[in-house]
Coordinates of N, CA and C in Angstrom, one line a residue:
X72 N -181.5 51.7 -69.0 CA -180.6 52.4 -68.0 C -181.0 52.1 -66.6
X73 N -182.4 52.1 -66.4 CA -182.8 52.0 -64.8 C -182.1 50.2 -64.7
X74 N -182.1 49.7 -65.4 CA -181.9 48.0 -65.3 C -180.6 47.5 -65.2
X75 N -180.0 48.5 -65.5 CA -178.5 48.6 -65.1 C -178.3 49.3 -64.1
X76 N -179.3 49.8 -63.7 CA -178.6 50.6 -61.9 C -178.5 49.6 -61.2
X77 N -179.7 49.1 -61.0 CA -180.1 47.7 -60.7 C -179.2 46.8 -60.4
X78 N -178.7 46.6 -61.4 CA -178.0 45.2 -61.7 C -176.7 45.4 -61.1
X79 N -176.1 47.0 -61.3 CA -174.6 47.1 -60.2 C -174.9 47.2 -59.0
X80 N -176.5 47.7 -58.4 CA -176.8 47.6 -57.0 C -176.5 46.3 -56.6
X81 N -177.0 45.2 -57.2 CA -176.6 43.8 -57.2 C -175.4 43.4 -56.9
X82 N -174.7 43.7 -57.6 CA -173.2 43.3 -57.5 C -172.4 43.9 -56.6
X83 N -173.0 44.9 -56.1 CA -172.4 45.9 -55.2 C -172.6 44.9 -53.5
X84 N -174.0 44.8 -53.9 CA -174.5 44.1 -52.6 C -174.0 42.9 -52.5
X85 N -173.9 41.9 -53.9 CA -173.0 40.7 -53.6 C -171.9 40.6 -53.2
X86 N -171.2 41.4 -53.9 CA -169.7 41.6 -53.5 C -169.4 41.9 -52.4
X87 N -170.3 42.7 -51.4 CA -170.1 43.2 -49.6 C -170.5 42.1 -49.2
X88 N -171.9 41.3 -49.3 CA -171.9 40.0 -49.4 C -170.6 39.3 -49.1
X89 N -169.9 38.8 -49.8 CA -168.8 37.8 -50.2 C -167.9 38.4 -49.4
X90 N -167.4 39.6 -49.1 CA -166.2 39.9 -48.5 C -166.5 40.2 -46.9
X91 N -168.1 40.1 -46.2 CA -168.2 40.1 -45.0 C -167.5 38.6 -44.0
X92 N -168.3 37.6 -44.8 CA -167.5 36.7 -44.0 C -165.7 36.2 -43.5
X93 N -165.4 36.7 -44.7 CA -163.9 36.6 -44.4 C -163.2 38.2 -43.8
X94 N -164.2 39.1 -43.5 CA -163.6 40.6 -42.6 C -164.2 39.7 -40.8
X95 N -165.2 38.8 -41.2 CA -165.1 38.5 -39.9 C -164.5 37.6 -38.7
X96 N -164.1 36.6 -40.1 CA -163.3 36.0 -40.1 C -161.6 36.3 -39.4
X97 N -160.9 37.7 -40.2 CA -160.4 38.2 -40.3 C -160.0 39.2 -38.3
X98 N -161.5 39.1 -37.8 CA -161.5 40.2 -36.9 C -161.1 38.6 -35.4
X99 N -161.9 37.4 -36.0 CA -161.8 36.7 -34.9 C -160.4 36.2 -34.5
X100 N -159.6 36.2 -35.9 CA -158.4 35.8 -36.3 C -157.5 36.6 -35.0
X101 N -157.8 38.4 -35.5 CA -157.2 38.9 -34.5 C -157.4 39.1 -33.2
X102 N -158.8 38.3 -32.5 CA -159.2 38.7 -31.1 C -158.9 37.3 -30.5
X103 N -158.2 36.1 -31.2 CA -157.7 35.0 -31.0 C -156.0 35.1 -31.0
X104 N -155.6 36.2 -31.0 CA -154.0 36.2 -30.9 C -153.6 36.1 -29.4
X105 N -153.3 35.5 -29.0 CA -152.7 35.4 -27.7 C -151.7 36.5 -27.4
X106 N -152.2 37.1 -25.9 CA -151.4 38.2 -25.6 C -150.2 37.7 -24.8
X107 N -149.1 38.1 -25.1 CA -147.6 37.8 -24.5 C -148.2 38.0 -23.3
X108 N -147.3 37.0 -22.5 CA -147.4 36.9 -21.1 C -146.4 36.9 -20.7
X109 N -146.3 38.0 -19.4 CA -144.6 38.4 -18.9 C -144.1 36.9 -18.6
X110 N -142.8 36.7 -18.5 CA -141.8 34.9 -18.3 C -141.9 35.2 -16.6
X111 N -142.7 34.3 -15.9 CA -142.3 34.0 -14.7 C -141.2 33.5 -14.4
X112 N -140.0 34.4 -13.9 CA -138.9 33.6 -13.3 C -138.7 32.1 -12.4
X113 N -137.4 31.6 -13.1 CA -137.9 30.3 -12.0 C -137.0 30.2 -11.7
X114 N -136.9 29.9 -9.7 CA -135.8 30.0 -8.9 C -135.0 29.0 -9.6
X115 N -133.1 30.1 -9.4 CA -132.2 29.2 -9.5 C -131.9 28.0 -8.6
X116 N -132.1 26.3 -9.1 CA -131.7 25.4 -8.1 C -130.2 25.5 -8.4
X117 N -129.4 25.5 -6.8 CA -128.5 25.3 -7.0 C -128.2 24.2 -6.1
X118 N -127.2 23.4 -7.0 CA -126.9 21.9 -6.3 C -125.8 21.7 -5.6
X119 N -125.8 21.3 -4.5 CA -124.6 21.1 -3.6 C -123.6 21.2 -4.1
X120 N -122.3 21.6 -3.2 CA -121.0 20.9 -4.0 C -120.3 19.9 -3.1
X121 N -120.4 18.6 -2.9 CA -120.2 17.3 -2.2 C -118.7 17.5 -2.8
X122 N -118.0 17.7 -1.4 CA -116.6 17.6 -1.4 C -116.2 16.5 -1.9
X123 N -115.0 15.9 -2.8 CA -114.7 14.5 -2.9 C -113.2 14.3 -2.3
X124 N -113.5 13.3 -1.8 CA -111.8 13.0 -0.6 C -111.1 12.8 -1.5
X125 N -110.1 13.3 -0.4 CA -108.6 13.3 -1.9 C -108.1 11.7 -2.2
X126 N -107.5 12.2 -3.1 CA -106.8 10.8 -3.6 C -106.0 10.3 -3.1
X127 N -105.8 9.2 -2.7 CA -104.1 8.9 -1.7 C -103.6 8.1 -2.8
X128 N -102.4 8.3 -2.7 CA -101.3 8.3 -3.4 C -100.9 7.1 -2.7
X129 N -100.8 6.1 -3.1 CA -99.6 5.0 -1.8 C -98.2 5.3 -2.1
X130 N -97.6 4.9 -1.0 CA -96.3 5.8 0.0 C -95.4 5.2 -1.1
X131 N -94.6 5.7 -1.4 CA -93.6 5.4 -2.7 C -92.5 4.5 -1.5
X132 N -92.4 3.2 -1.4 CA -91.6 2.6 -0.9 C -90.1 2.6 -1.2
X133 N -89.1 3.1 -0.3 CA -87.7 3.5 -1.1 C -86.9 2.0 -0.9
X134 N -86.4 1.4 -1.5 CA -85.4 0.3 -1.3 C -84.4 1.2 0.0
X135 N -84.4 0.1 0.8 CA -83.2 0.4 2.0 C -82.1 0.4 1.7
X136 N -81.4 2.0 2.1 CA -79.9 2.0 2.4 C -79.0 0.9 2.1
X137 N -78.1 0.6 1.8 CA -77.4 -0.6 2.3 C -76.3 0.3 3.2
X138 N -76.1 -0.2 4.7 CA -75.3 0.0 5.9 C -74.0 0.0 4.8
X139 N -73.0 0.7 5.3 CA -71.7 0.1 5.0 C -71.0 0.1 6.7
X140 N -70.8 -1.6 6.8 CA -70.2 -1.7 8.4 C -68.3 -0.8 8.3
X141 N -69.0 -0.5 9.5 CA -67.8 0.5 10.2 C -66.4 -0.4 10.4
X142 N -65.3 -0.2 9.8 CA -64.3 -1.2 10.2 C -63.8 -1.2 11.2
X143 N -63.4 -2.4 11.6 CA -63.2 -2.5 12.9 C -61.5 -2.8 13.2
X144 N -60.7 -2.6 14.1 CA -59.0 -3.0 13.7 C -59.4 -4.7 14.1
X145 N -58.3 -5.2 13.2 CA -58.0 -6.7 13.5 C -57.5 -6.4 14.5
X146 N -57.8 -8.1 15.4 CA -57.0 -8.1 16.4 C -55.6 -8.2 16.5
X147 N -55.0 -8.4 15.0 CA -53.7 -9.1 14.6 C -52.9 -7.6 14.2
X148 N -53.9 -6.5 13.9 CA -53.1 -5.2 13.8 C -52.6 -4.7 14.8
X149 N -51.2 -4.5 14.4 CA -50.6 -4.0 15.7 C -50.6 -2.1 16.3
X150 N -51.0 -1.8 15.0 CA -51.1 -0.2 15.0 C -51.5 0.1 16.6
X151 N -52.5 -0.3 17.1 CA -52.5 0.9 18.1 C -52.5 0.2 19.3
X152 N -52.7 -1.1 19.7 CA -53.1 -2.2 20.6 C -52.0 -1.8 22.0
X153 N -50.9 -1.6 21.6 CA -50.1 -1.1 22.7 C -50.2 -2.2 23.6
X154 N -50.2 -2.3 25.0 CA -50.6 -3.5 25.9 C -51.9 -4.2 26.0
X155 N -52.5 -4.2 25.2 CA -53.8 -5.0 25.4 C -53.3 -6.3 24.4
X156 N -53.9 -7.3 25.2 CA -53.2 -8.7 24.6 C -54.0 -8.5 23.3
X157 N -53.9 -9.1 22.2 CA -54.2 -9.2 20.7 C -55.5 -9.7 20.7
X158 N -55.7 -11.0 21.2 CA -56.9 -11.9 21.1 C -57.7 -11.8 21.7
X159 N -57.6 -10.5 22.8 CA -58.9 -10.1 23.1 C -59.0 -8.3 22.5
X160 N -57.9 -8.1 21.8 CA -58.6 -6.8 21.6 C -60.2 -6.4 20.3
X161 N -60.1 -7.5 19.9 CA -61.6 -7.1 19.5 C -62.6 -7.1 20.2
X162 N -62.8 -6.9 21.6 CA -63.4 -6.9 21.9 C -63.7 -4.9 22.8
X163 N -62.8 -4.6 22.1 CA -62.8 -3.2 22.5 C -63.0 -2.3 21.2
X164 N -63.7 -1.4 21.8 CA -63.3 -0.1 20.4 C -61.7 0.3 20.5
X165 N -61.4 1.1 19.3 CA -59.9 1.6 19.5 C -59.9 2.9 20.5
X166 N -61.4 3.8 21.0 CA -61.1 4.7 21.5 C -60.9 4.1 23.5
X167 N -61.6 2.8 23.6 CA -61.3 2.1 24.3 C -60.0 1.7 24.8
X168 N -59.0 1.1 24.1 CA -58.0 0.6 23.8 C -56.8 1.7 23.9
X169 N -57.4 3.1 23.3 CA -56.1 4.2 23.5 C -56.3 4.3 25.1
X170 N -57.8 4.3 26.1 CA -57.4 5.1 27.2 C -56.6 3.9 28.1
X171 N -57.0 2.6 28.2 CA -56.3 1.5 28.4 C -54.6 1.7 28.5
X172 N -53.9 2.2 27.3 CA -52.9 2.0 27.5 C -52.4 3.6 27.8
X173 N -53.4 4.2 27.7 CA -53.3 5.4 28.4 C -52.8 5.0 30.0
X174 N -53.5 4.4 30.8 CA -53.6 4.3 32.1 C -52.2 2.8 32.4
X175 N -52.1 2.2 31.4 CA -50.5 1.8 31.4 C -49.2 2.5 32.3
X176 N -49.5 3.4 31.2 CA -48.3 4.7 30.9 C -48.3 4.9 32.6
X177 N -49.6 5.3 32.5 CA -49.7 6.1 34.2 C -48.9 5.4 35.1
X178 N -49.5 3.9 35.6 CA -49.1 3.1 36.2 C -47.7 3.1 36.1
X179 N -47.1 2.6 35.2 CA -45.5 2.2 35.0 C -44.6 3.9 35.7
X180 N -45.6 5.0 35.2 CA -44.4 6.2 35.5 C -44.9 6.2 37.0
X181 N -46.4 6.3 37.5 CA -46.4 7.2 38.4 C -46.9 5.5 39.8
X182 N -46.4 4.8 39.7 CA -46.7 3.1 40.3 C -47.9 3.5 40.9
X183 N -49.6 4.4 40.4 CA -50.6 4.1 40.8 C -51.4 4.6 39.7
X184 N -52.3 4.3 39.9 CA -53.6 4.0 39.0 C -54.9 3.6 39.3
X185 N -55.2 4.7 40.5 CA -56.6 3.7 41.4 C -58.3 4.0 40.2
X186 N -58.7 3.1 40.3 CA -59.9 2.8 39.5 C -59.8 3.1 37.8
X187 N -58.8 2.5 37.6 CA -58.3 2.7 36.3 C -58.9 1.4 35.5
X188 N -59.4 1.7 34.3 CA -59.2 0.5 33.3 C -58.5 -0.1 32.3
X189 N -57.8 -1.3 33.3 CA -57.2 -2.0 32.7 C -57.3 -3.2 32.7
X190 N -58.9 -3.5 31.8 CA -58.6 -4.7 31.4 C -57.6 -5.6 30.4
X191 N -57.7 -6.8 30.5 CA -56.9 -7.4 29.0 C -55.6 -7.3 29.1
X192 N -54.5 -6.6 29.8 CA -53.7 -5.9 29.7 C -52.4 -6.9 29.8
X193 N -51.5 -7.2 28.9 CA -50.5 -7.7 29.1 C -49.0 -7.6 29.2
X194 N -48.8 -7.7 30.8 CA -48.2 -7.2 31.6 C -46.8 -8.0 32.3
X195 N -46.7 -8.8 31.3 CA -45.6 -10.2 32.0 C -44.2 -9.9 32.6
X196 N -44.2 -10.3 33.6 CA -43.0 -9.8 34.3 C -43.0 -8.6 34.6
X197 N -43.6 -7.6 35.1 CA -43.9 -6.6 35.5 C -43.2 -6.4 36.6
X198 N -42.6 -5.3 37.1 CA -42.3 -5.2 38.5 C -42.8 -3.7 38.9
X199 N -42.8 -4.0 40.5 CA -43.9 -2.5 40.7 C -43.8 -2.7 42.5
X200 N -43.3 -1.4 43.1 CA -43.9 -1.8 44.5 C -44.2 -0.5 45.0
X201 N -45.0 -1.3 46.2 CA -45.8 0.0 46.7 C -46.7 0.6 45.3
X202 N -47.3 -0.3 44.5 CA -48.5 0.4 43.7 C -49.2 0.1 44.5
X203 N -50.5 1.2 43.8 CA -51.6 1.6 44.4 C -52.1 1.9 43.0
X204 N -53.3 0.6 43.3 CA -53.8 0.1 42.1 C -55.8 -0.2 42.4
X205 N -55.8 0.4 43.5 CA -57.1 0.1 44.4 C -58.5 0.7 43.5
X206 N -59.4 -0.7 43.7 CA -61.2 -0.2 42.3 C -60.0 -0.5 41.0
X207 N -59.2 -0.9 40.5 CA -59.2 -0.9 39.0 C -59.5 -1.9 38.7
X208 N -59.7 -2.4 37.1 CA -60.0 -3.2 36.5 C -59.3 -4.5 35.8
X209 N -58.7 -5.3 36.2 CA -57.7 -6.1 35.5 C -58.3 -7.3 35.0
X210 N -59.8 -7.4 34.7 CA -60.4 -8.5 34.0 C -59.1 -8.7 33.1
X211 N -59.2 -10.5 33.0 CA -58.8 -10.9 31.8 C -57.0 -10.5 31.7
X212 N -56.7 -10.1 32.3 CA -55.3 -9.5 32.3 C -53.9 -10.3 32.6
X213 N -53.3 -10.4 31.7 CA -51.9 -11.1 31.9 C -50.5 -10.4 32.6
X214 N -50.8 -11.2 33.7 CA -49.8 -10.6 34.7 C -49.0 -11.4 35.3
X215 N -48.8 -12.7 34.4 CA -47.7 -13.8 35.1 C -46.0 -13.0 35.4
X216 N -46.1 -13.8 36.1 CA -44.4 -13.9 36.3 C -44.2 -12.2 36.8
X217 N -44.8 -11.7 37.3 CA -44.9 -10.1 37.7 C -44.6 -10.1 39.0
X218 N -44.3 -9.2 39.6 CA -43.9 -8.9 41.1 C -44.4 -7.4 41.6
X219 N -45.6 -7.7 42.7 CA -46.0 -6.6 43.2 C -46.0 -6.5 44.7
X220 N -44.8 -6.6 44.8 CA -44.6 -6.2 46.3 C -44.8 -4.7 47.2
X221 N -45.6 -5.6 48.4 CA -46.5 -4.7 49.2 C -47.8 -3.8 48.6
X222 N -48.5 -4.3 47.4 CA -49.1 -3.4 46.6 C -50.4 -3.1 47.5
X223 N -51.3 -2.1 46.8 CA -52.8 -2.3 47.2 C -53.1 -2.6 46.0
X224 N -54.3 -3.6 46.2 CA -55.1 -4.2 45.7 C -56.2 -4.2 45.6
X225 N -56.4 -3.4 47.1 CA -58.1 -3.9 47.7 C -59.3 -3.2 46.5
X226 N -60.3 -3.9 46.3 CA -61.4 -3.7 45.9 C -61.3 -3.6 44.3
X227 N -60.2 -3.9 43.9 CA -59.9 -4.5 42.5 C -60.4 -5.8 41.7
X228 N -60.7 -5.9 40.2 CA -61.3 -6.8 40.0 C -60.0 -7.5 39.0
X229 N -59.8 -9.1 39.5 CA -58.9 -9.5 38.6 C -59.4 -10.8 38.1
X230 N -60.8 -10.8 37.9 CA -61.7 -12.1 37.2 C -60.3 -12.4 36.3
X231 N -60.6 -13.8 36.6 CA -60.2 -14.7 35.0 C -58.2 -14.1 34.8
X232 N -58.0 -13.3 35.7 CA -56.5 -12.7 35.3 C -55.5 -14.1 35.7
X233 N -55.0 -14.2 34.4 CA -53.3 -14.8 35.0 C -52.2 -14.2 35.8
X234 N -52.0 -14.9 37.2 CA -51.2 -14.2 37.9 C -50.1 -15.6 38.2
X235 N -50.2 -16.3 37.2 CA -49.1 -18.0 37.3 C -47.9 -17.3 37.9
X236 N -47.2 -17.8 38.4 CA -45.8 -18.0 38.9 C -45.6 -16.1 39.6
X237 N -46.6 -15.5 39.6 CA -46.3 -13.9 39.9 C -46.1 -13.8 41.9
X238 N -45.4 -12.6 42.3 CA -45.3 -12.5 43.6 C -46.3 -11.6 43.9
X239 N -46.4 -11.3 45.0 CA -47.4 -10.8 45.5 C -47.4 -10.7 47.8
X240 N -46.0 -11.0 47.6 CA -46.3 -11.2 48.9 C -46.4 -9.6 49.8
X241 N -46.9 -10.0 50.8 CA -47.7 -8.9 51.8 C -48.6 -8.0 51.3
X242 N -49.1 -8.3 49.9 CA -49.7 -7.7 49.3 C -51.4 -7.2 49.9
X243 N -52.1 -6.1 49.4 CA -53.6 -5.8 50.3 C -54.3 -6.6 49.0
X244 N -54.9 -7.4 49.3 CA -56.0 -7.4 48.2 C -57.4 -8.2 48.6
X245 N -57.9 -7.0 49.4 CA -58.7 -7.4 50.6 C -60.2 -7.3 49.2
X246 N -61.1 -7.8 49.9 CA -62.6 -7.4 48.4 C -62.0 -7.5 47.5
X247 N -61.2 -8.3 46.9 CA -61.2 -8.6 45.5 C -62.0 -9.6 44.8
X248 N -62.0 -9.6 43.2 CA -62.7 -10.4 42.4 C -61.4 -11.3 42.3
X249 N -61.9 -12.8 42.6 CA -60.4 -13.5 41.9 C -60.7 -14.4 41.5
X250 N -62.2 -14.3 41.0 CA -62.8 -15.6 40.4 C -62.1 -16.0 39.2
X251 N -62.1 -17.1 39.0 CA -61.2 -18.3 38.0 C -59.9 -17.5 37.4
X252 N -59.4 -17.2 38.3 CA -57.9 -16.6 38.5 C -56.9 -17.5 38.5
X253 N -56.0 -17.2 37.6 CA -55.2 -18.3 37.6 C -54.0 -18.2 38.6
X254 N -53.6 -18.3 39.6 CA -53.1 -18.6 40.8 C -52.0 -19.2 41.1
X255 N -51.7 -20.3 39.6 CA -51.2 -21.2 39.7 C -49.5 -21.1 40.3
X256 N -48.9 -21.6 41.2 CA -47.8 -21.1 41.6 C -47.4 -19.6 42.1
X257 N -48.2 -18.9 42.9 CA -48.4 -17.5 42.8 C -47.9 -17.2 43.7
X258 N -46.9 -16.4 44.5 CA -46.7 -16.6 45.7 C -47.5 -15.2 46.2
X259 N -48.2 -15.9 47.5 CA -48.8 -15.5 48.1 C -48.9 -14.7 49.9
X260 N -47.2 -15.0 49.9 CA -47.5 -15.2 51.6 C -47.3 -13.7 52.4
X261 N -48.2 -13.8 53.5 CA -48.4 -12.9 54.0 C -49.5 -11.9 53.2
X262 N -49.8 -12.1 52.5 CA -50.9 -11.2 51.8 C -52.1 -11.2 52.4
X263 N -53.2 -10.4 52.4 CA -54.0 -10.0 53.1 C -55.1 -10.4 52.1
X264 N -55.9 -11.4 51.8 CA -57.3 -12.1 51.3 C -58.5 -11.6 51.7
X265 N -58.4 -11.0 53.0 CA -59.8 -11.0 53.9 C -60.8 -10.7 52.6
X266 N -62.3 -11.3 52.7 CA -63.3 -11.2 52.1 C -63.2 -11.5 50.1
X267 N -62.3 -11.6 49.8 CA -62.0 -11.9 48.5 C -62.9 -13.2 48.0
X268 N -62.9 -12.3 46.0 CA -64.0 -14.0 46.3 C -63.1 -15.1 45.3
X269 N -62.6 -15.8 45.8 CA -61.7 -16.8 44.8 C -62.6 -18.4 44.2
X270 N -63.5 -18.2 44.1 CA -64.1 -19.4 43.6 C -63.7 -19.5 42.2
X271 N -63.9 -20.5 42.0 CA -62.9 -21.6 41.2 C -61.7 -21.0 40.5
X272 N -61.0 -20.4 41.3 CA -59.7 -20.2 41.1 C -58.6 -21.2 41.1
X273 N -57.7 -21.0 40.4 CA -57.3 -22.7 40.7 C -55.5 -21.9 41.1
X274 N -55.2 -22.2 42.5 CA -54.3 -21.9 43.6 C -53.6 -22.8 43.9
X275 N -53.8 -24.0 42.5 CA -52.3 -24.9 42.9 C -50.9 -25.2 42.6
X276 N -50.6 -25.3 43.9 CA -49.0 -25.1 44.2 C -48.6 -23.9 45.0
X277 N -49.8 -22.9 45.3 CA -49.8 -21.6 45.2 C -49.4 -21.2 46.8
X278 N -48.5 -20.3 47.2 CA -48.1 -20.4 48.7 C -49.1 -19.0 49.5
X279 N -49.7 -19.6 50.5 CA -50.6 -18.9 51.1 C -50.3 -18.5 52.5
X280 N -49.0 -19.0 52.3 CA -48.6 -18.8 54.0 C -48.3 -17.9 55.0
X281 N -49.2 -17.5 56.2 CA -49.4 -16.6 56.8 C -50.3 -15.5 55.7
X282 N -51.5 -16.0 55.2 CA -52.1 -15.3 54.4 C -53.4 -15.1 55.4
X283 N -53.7 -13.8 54.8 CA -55.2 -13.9 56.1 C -56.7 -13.9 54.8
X284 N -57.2 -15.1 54.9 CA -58.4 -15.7 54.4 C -59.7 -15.5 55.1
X285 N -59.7 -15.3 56.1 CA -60.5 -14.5 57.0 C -62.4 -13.9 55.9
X286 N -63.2 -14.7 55.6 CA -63.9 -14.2 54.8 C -64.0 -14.2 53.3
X287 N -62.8 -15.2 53.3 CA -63.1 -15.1 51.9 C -63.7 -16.7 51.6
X288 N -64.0 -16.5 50.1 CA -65.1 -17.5 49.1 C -63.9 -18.6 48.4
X289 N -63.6 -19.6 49.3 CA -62.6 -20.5 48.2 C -63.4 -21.6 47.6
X290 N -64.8 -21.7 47.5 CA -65.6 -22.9 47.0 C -65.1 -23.1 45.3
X291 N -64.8 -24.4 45.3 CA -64.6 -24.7 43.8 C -63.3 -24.4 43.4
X292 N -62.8 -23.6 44.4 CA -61.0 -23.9 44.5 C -60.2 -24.8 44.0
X293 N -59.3 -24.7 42.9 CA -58.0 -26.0 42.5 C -57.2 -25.7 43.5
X294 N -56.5 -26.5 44.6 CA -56.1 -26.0 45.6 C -55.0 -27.1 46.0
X295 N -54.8 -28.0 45.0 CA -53.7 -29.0 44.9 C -52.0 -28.7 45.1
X296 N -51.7 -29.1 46.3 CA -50.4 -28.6 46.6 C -50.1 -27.2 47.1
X297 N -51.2 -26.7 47.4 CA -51.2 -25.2 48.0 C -51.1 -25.8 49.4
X298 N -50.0 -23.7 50.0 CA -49.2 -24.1 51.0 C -50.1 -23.4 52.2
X299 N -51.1 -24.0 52.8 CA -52.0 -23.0 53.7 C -51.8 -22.3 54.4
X300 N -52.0 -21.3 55.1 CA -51.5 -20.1 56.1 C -51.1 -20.7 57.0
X301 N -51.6 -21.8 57.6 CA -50.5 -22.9 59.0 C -49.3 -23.4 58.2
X302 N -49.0 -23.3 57.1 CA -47.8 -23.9 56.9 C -48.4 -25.5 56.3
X303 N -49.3 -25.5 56.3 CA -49.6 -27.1 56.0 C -49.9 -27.3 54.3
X304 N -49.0 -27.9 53.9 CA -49.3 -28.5 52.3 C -50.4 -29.4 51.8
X305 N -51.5 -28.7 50.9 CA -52.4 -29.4 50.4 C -52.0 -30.6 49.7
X306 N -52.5 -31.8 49.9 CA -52.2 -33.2 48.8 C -52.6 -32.9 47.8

């Protein structure tokens, strides 16, 4: 009996024995646990925002219009031309062309028309006296075989105008344009020239007698068989 107390004292002591090392085991285990540690915040980086340039678009190129040209009247239409010679009316607009023969009208009813436009105008055989026709425009203007007795003239432009075989005597047409005027057989006499510019007008046959030239420009003159203000006939 005593040898069996014994012998579980033994086993009592072995077995505390045996289970000390792994309770200590057991204690380091838990004094090795790492204690949670609060999360240190970490500042938010925040990263630029680098604007990016816009996109260009290239310019959508539109094919051009096509013009449609404005018609123009033939010079050969007679619709509105009224006294403007044909072969130069293209060189007018038609709103051109109506006041033109607007200022016709005038002329013929009322025999004046001062600074009126009338270029181009053709006017053959015309007769008219005592007009008063002073500053207008007779560029280019067909006025043969016409009679404008005692007219004013002065300061009128009759560039380049046909006045062949037309009268004109004691007429004013003092400062006039009468460059390359056609002259040809014109009668002239007693008309008043002073300061006119007649270069290369061609004045032959043309009667200038008792004409006052007094200042005027005859350089370049056709002057063949013209009848000079003394009465004396050019060769």
């Amino acid at each position: 009996m005593k040898k069996f107390t014994i012998l579980s004292i033994a086993l009592l002591i072995l077995a505390a024995t045996l289970e000390y090392p792994q309770a200590g085991q057991s204690q380091r285990a838990i004094g090795q646990t790492a204690t949670p540690q609060p999360e240190t915040p970490q500042p938010q980086i925040i990263q630029p925002q680098i604007p990016q340039p816009p996109t260009l678009q290239p310019p959508t190129t539109q094919p051009p219009t096509p013009q449609t040209p404005t018609p123009q009247p033939k010079a050969e239409d007679p619709k509105n031309l009224g006294y403007v010679s044909p072969e130069l009316a293209e060189n007018f607009s038609q709103q051109q062309i109506d006041q033109i023969n607007a200022n016709v009208e005038t002329l013929l009813l009322t025999q004046s028309c001062a600074r009126c436009d009338l270029r181009a105008v053709k006017l053959v055989n015309l007769r008219l006296k005592n007009a008063i026709v002073t500053g207008a425009d007779f560029s280019d203007a067909n006025l043969s075989g016409s009679r404008f007795e005692i007219s004013d003239f002065v300061n009128t432009n009759l560039a380049r105008a046909d006045l062949s075989g037309a009268e004109l005597i004691g007429a004013r047409i003092s400062n006039t344009n009468l460059r390359k005027a056609n002259l040809t057989g014109t009668n002239l006499d007693g008309a008043d020239l002073r300061f006119s510019d007649l270069r290369d007008a061609n004045l032959s046959n043309a009667n200038l007698r008792n004409a006052n030239l007094d200042g005027a420009s005859i350089d370049r003159a056709s002057m063949g068989g013209t009848t000079m203000p003394d009465g004396r006939k050019n060769q």
